[in-house]
């Protein structure tokens, strides 16, 4: 009984406070994390292909019953799958340990918690953008992004 109570107390411990980024810190972190984001995106895409390949073999085996299973090929695919899964996990952990949030791995969307005008916001960056130039409230999403500086005309403009 006492062990169960100890487990419950550990589960109810408060989460550490969310890290808040300045624009400079977020931009520096974004630059450091971009290679990990690319690695995670690539690993996820390759994993999806391998999972489809494994599912197709499983479906063939189920439908055909006594089909000869290409064990060596499947073992190689499974090994590659496990390696990619570990690479993906490592890249995601590296990103998340900074306090940055991954909002969409398919498009490479990262949010950095911040405060602007006493309001909790996310500094928002999408892969392919030259720098962090947008933000949105934490209760909003990508569609509600606003420019950090209304005079910011886009890539190449140095206003920040």
mmCIF file of C-alpha atoms in Angstrom:
data_model
loop_
_atom_site.group_PDB
_atom_site.id
_atom_site.type_symbol
_atom_site.label_atom_id
_atom_site.label_comp_id
_atom_site.label_asym_id
_atom_site.label_seq_id
_atom_site.Cartn_x
_atom_site.Cartn_y
_atom_site.Cartn_z
ATOM 1 C CA UNK A 1 0.000 0.000 0.000
ATOM 2 C CA UNK A 2 2.725 2.447 0.968
ATOM 3 C CA UNK A 3 4.459 1.843 -2.364
ATOM 4 C CA UNK A 4 1.291 2.792 -4.242
ATOM 5 C CA UNK A 5 1.039 6.058 -2.285
ATOM 6 C CA UNK A 6 4.673 6.865 -3.107
ATOM 7 C CA UNK A 7 3.986 6.321 -6.817
ATOM 8 C CA UNK A 8 0.969 8.647 -6.708
ATOM 9 C CA UNK A 9 2.962 11.382 -4.981
ATOM 10 C CA UNK A 10 5.667 11.189 -7.660
ATOM 11 C CA UNK A 11 3.065 11.409 -10.447
ATOM 12 C CA UNK A 12 1.552 14.554 -8.891
ATOM 13 C CA UNK A 13 4.826 16.474 -8.627
ATOM 14 C CA UNK A 14 4.618 19.833 -10.382
ATOM 15 C CA UNK A 15 6.162 20.194 -13.807
ATOM 16 C CA UNK A 16 9.157 22.497 -14.047
ATOM 17 C CA UNK A 17 8.264 26.013 -15.184
ATOM 18 C CA UNK A 18 8.184 26.566 -18.923
ATOM 19 C CA UNK A 19 11.338 28.167 -20.286
ATOM 20 C CA UNK A 20 10.761 31.609 -21.763
ATOM 21 C CA UNK A 21 12.878 32.766 -24.695
ATOM 22 C CA UNK A 22 13.928 36.219 -25.769
ATOM 23 C CA UNK A 23 13.913 36.681 -29.545
ATOM 24 C CA UNK A 24 17.720 36.506 -29.577
ATOM 25 C CA UNK A 25 17.746 33.283 -27.526
ATOM 26 C CA UNK A 26 15.027 31.742 -29.688
ATOM 27 C CA UNK A 27 16.859 32.630 -32.892
ATOM 28 C CA UNK A 28 20.143 31.231 -31.597
ATOM 29 C CA UNK A 29 18.378 28.048 -30.443
ATOM 30 C CA UNK A 30 16.544 27.755 -33.777
ATOM 31 C CA UNK A 31 19.834 27.857 -35.655
ATOM 32 C CA UNK A 32 21.294 25.164 -33.381
ATOM 33 C CA UNK A 33 18.203 22.965 -33.669
ATOM 34 C CA UNK A 34 17.559 23.188 -37.400
ATOM 35 C CA UNK A 35 19.868 20.234 -38.260
ATOM 36 C CA UNK A 36 18.112 18.100 -35.614
ATOM 37 C CA UNK A 37 14.726 19.112 -37.008
ATOM 38 C CA UNK A 38 15.792 18.132 -40.534
ATOM 39 C CA UNK A 39 17.117 14.806 -39.205
ATOM 40 C CA UNK A 40 13.840 14.135 -37.365
ATOM 41 C CA UNK A 41 11.753 15.020 -40.424
ATOM 42 C CA UNK A 42 13.847 12.784 -42.704
ATOM 43 C CA UNK A 43 13.808 9.898 -40.214
ATOM 44 C CA UNK A 44 10.054 10.136 -39.831
ATOM 45 C CA UNK A 45 9.516 10.084 -43.589
ATOM 46 C CA UNK A 46 11.809 7.053 -44.024
ATOM 47 C CA UNK A 47 10.155 5.288 -41.073
ATOM 48 C CA UNK A 48 6.774 5.735 -42.690
ATOM 49 C CA UNK A 49 8.043 4.070 -45.878
ATOM 50 C CA UNK A 50 9.519 1.136 -43.945
ATOM 51 C CA UNK A 51 6.309 0.701 -41.954
ATOM 52 C CA UNK A 52 4.336 0.555 -45.200
ATOM 53 C CA UNK A 53 6.767 -2.047 -46.540
ATOM 54 C CA UNK A 54 6.452 -4.185 -43.382
ATOM 55 C CA UNK A 55 2.652 -3.863 -43.405
ATOM 56 C CA UNK A 56 2.508 -4.967 -47.058
ATOM 57 C CA UNK A 57 4.520 -8.105 -46.257
ATOM 58 C CA UNK A 58 2.296 -8.865 -43.255
ATOM 59 C CA UNK A 59 -0.818 -8.433 -45.410
ATOM 60 C CA UNK A 60 0.617 -10.760 -48.091
ATOM 61 C CA UNK A 61 1.383 -13.401 -45.466
ATOM 62 C CA UNK A 62 -2.151 -13.177 -44.045
ATOM 63 C CA UNK A 63 -3.826 -13.406 -47.453
ATOM 64 C CA UNK A 64 -1.658 -16.112 -48.953
ATOM 65 C CA UNK A 65 -1.169 -18.241 -45.858
ATOM 66 C CA UNK A 66 1.823 -20.451 -46.694
ATOM 67 C CA UNK A 67 3.898 -17.822 -48.506
ATOM 68 C CA UNK A 68 7.648 -18.072 -48.077
ATOM 69 C CA UNK A 69 8.796 -15.235 -45.839
ATOM 70 C CA UNK A 70 11.987 -13.419 -46.893
ATOM 71 C CA UNK A 71 13.439 -13.504 -43.363
ATOM 72 C CA UNK A 72 16.819 -11.946 -44.174
ATOM 73 C CA UNK A 73 15.258 -9.028 -46.022
ATOM 74 C CA UNK A 74 12.690 -8.502 -43.280
ATOM 75 C CA UNK A 75 15.396 -8.638 -40.601
ATOM 76 C CA UNK A 76 17.351 -5.954 -42.463
ATOM 77 C CA UNK A 77 14.233 -3.780 -42.823
ATOM 78 C CA UNK A 78 13.402 -4.238 -39.125
ATOM 79 C CA UNK A 79 16.984 -3.303 -38.134
ATOM 80 C CA UNK A 80 16.844 -0.194 -40.321
ATOM 81 C CA UNK A 81 13.434 0.640 -38.832
ATOM 82 C CA UNK A 82 14.785 0.348 -35.273
ATOM 83 C CA UNK A 83 17.825 2.500 -36.093
ATOM 84 C CA UNK A 84 15.655 5.199 -37.683
ATOM 85 C CA UNK A 85 13.265 5.126 -34.727
ATOM 86 C CA UNK A 86 16.198 5.673 -32.352
ATOM 87 C CA UNK A 87 17.542 8.514 -34.528
ATOM 88 C CA UNK A 88 14.100 10.145 -34.558
ATOM 89 C CA UNK A 89 13.727 9.797 -30.791
ATOM 90 C CA UNK A 90 17.179 11.257 -30.175
ATOM 91 C CA UNK A 91 16.573 14.241 -32.499
ATOM 92 C CA UNK A 92 13.176 14.967 -30.931
ATOM 93 C CA UNK A 93 14.602 14.758 -27.408
ATOM 94 C CA UNK A 94 17.415 17.145 -28.374
ATOM 95 C CA UNK A 95 14.854 19.676 -29.618
ATOM 96 C CA UNK A 96 12.464 19.320 -26.681
ATOM 97 C CA UNK A 97 15.158 19.538 -24.000
ATOM 98 C CA UNK A 98 15.776 23.162 -24.985
ATOM 99 C CA UNK A 99 12.213 24.153 -24.041
ATOM 100 C CA UNK A 100 11.227 24.588 -27.681
ATOM 101 C CA UNK A 101 7.943 22.972 -28.792
ATOM 102 C CA UNK A 102 7.520 20.928 -31.959
ATOM 103 C CA UNK A 103 4.131 21.872 -33.364
ATOM 104 C CA UNK A 104 4.208 20.074 -36.732
ATOM 105 C CA UNK A 105 6.965 17.682 -37.721
ATOM 106 C CA UNK A 106 5.659 17.280 -41.269
ATOM 107 C CA UNK A 107 6.314 20.938 -42.157
ATOM 108 C CA UNK A 108 8.981 21.668 -39.516
ATOM 109 C CA UNK A 109 7.051 24.045 -37.276
ATOM 110 C CA UNK A 110 8.673 25.119 -33.992
ATOM 111 C CA UNK A 111 7.323 27.395 -31.252
ATOM 112 C CA UNK A 112 9.381 29.130 -28.571
ATOM 113 C CA UNK A 113 7.509 30.242 -25.424
ATOM 114 C CA UNK A 114 7.943 33.965 -24.776
ATOM 115 C CA UNK A 115 6.234 37.004 -23.310
ATOM 116 C CA UNK A 116 5.290 40.044 -25.401
ATOM 117 C CA UNK A 117 3.429 42.952 -23.771
ATOM 118 C CA UNK A 118 2.780 40.876 -20.616
ATOM 119 C CA UNK A 119 1.086 38.213 -22.741
ATOM 120 C CA UNK A 120 2.213 34.568 -23.053
ATOM 121 C CA UNK A 121 3.003 33.926 -26.707
ATOM 122 C CA UNK A 122 4.946 31.584 -28.943
ATOM 123 C CA UNK A 123 7.667 32.893 -31.200
ATOM 124 C CA UNK A 124 6.835 30.861 -34.296
ATOM 125 C CA UNK A 125 9.181 29.551 -36.984
ATOM 126 C CA UNK A 126 8.592 27.229 -39.924
ATOM 127 C CA UNK A 127 11.371 25.427 -41.779
ATOM 128 C CA UNK A 128 12.324 27.399 -44.873
ATOM 129 C CA UNK A 129 11.864 30.793 -43.200
ATOM 130 C CA UNK A 130 15.115 32.749 -42.894
ATOM 131 C CA UNK A 131 14.535 33.685 -39.238
ATOM 132 C CA UNK A 132 11.874 33.954 -36.531
ATOM 133 C CA UNK A 133 9.602 36.728 -37.725
ATOM 134 C CA UNK A 134 6.194 35.784 -36.306
ATOM 135 C CA UNK A 135 4.422 35.094 -33.039
ATOM 136 C CA UNK A 136 0.978 34.046 -31.861
ATOM 137 C CA UNK A 137 -0.781 33.791 -28.512
ATOM 138 C CA UNK A 138 -0.417 30.450 -26.778
ATOM 139 C CA UNK A 139 -4.140 29.761 -27.174
ATOM 140 C CA UNK A 140 -3.894 30.373 -30.942
ATOM 141 C CA UNK A 141 -2.199 28.466 -33.708
ATOM 142 C CA UNK A 142 -0.185 28.925 -36.870
ATOM 143 C CA UNK A 143 -3.100 30.538 -38.733
ATOM 144 C CA UNK A 144 -3.096 33.423 -36.215
ATOM 145 C CA UNK A 145 0.572 34.349 -36.643
ATOM 146 C CA UNK A 146 1.391 38.040 -36.541
ATOM 147 C CA UNK A 147 4.655 39.699 -37.592
ATOM 148 C CA UNK A 148 6.951 40.618 -34.705
ATOM 149 C CA UNK A 149 7.536 43.924 -36.476
ATOM 150 C CA UNK A 150 4.835 45.195 -38.860
ATOM 151 C CA UNK A 151 7.575 46.870 -40.913
ATOM 152 C CA UNK A 152 9.201 43.463 -41.531
ATOM 153 C CA UNK A 153 8.868 43.037 -45.269
ATOM 154 C CA UNK A 154 10.133 39.464 -45.481
ATOM 155 C CA UNK A 155 13.337 37.559 -46.186
ATOM 156 C CA UNK A 156 16.397 39.733 -46.446
ATOM 157 C CA UNK A 157 14.871 42.562 -44.421
ATOM 158 C CA UNK A 158 17.061 43.103 -41.350
ATOM 159 C CA UNK A 159 14.462 44.713 -39.062
ATOM 160 C CA UNK A 160 13.924 42.673 -35.888
#
